[in-house]
Amino acid sequence: MSAATVELMDYADVIARFEPVLGMEVHVELSTATKMFCGCPTEFGAEPNTQVCPVCLGLPGSLPVVNEKAVESAIRIGLALNCSITPWGRFARKNYFYPDQPKNYQISQYDEPICGNGHLDVLLDDGSTFRVEIERAHMEEDTGKSLHVGGATGRIHGASHSLLDYNRAGVPLIEIVTKPITGAGDRAPEVARAYVTALREVLKSLGVSDVKMEQGSLRCDANVSLMPIGAKEFGTRTETKNVNSLRSVEVAVRYEMRRQAAVLANGGTILQETRHFHETDGSTSPGRVKETSEDYRYFPEPDLEPVAPDAEWIESLRGTIPEYPWLRRARLQAEWGLSPEVFRDLVNVGALDLIIATVDEGASVDAARAWWGNSLAATAKEREVSLAELPITPGQVAEVIKLVEAKTINSKVAKQVVDLVLAGEGAPAQIVEAKGLGMVSDDSALQTEVEKALAANPDIADKIRSGKVQAAGKIVGDVMKATRGQADAARVRELVLAACGAS
């Protein structure tokens, strides 16, 4: 059945008749150098099947070893989500056959997850917060990737053949599962988006993942069910798989609510199934009947020791948990005295962390904000890259700012120096020295240029002498041109006015 023929209930009617219940499952690929249970690299975009070994291919006789950095990341994620950390837990084998899972089982955690029973208070569009309870966060390994070739949709249906890339098999994953989210009412789609947005920000601030949804390093499965207003039991849920943008999370939840409501209102039943989300029109379509935990035949992984993090280690990691990003933004906006609109623009262009890093290097907030929020933001837009991708560091921007403050260069030359840094010419101070861009501060040299300019413009000189000091701008401009923009314009103006007796 195409999206055009699926009956959807008006959203207002859905809310009047049903209570939505959500459950969000988010898979996060960790930014470790090696895989979860072997030493293979995890670089994204490598040639297919070049980052594999007997362990991640599940060859006979190979044995897994736990990645300590992945365990550390899992604990830090749990602490950031206000979870309790298990003092002792085992890995388990989750048995199922997929062609992109070479062992025919996935090493995961079942009844003993490393993190459990937490919560995250997420910020909604109107500034209010909504608490999302966290059921668990557990460690596991990712699967490989199937590439379906020859079809129109990239899915297996209609494809002529499939290719398998096992580079991703074994990459460390954390799966974060919420408890049933109730009480959101008509704001359920917004709550879903706000939760994934907040979670993504927290994970990025922890530095445990690049959380690039477009590359699959953060993948969201949205569970949706409806129960009639006043009912006590949850309805049957569907699971929309691998929704890959924040906006799409909201769209997918809203669509499923409208679709399920129409089915129920017509006397139908909801199948417990996975569903595919279609970015083109915001619809979902059936995938496969959803298994229960019993279908996976979990049993303890015999080749791995239990994970038993030391309490002292956990407490030391607790000290590394940063301030929530949205609280940090509110604090910085107040400290910097910026309007919500100006601050929002800095956040939107990706300047906030770069400004903070530049200030940490000794620059003032105003100067750092001016460079990253204006000049460099324009350069990034022109080059169609993010600010962070520009070939200049916060330390180098701070160095330019300090050169201006020390009057080694002026603001005009500073722009030239930054352009040369972006062109790969070296560090700011080295460029100034190598190119001879230091400010002309010798008054005798400047006086000579002032006298030349006045002699070349006698009519302008007469105006200045008669009290029309605004005319000095022409002489200052000529001197700046003669000194290749390297003079102190304010000092040049003083010399011009003095020479004309107008100071």
GROMACS .gro file of N, CA and C in nm, residues 11 15 30 74 140 150 170 417 444 448:
model
   30
   11TYR      N    1  -0.489   1.508   1.324
   11TYR     CA    2  -0.409   1.501   1.447
   11TYR      C    3  -0.489   1.545   1.569
   15ILE      N    4  -0.555   1.316   1.926
   15ILE     CA    5  -0.531   1.358   2.064
   15ILE      C    6  -0.659   1.354   2.146
   30LEU      N    7   3.049   0.451   1.918
   30LEU     CA    8   3.150   0.521   1.997
   30LEU      C    9   3.270   0.557   1.911
   74ALA      N   10   3.090   0.409   2.804
   74ALA     CA   11   2.957   0.364   2.846
   74ALA      C   12   2.925   0.415   2.987
  140GLU      N   13   2.717  -0.308   2.318
  140GLU     CA   14   2.708  -0.415   2.221
  140GLU      C   15   2.797  -0.382   2.102
  150GLY      N   16   2.069  -0.242  -0.769
  150GLY     CA   17   1.984  -0.272  -0.883
  150GLY      C   18   1.840  -0.230  -0.868
  170GLY      N   19   3.131  -0.507   1.454
  170GLY     CA   20   3.218  -0.504   1.571
  170GLY      C   21   3.249  -0.366   1.623
  417VAL      N   22   4.635   3.879   0.750
  417VAL     CA   23   4.709   3.771   0.817
  417VAL      C   24   4.622   3.646   0.828
  444SER      N   25   5.858   5.950   1.266
  444SER     CA   26   5.929   6.026   1.162
  444SER      C   27   5.893   5.974   1.024
  448THR      N   28   5.673   6.191   0.742
  448THR     CA   29   5.716   6.211   0.604
  448THR      C   30   5.602   6.182   0.507
   0.00000   0.00000   0.00000
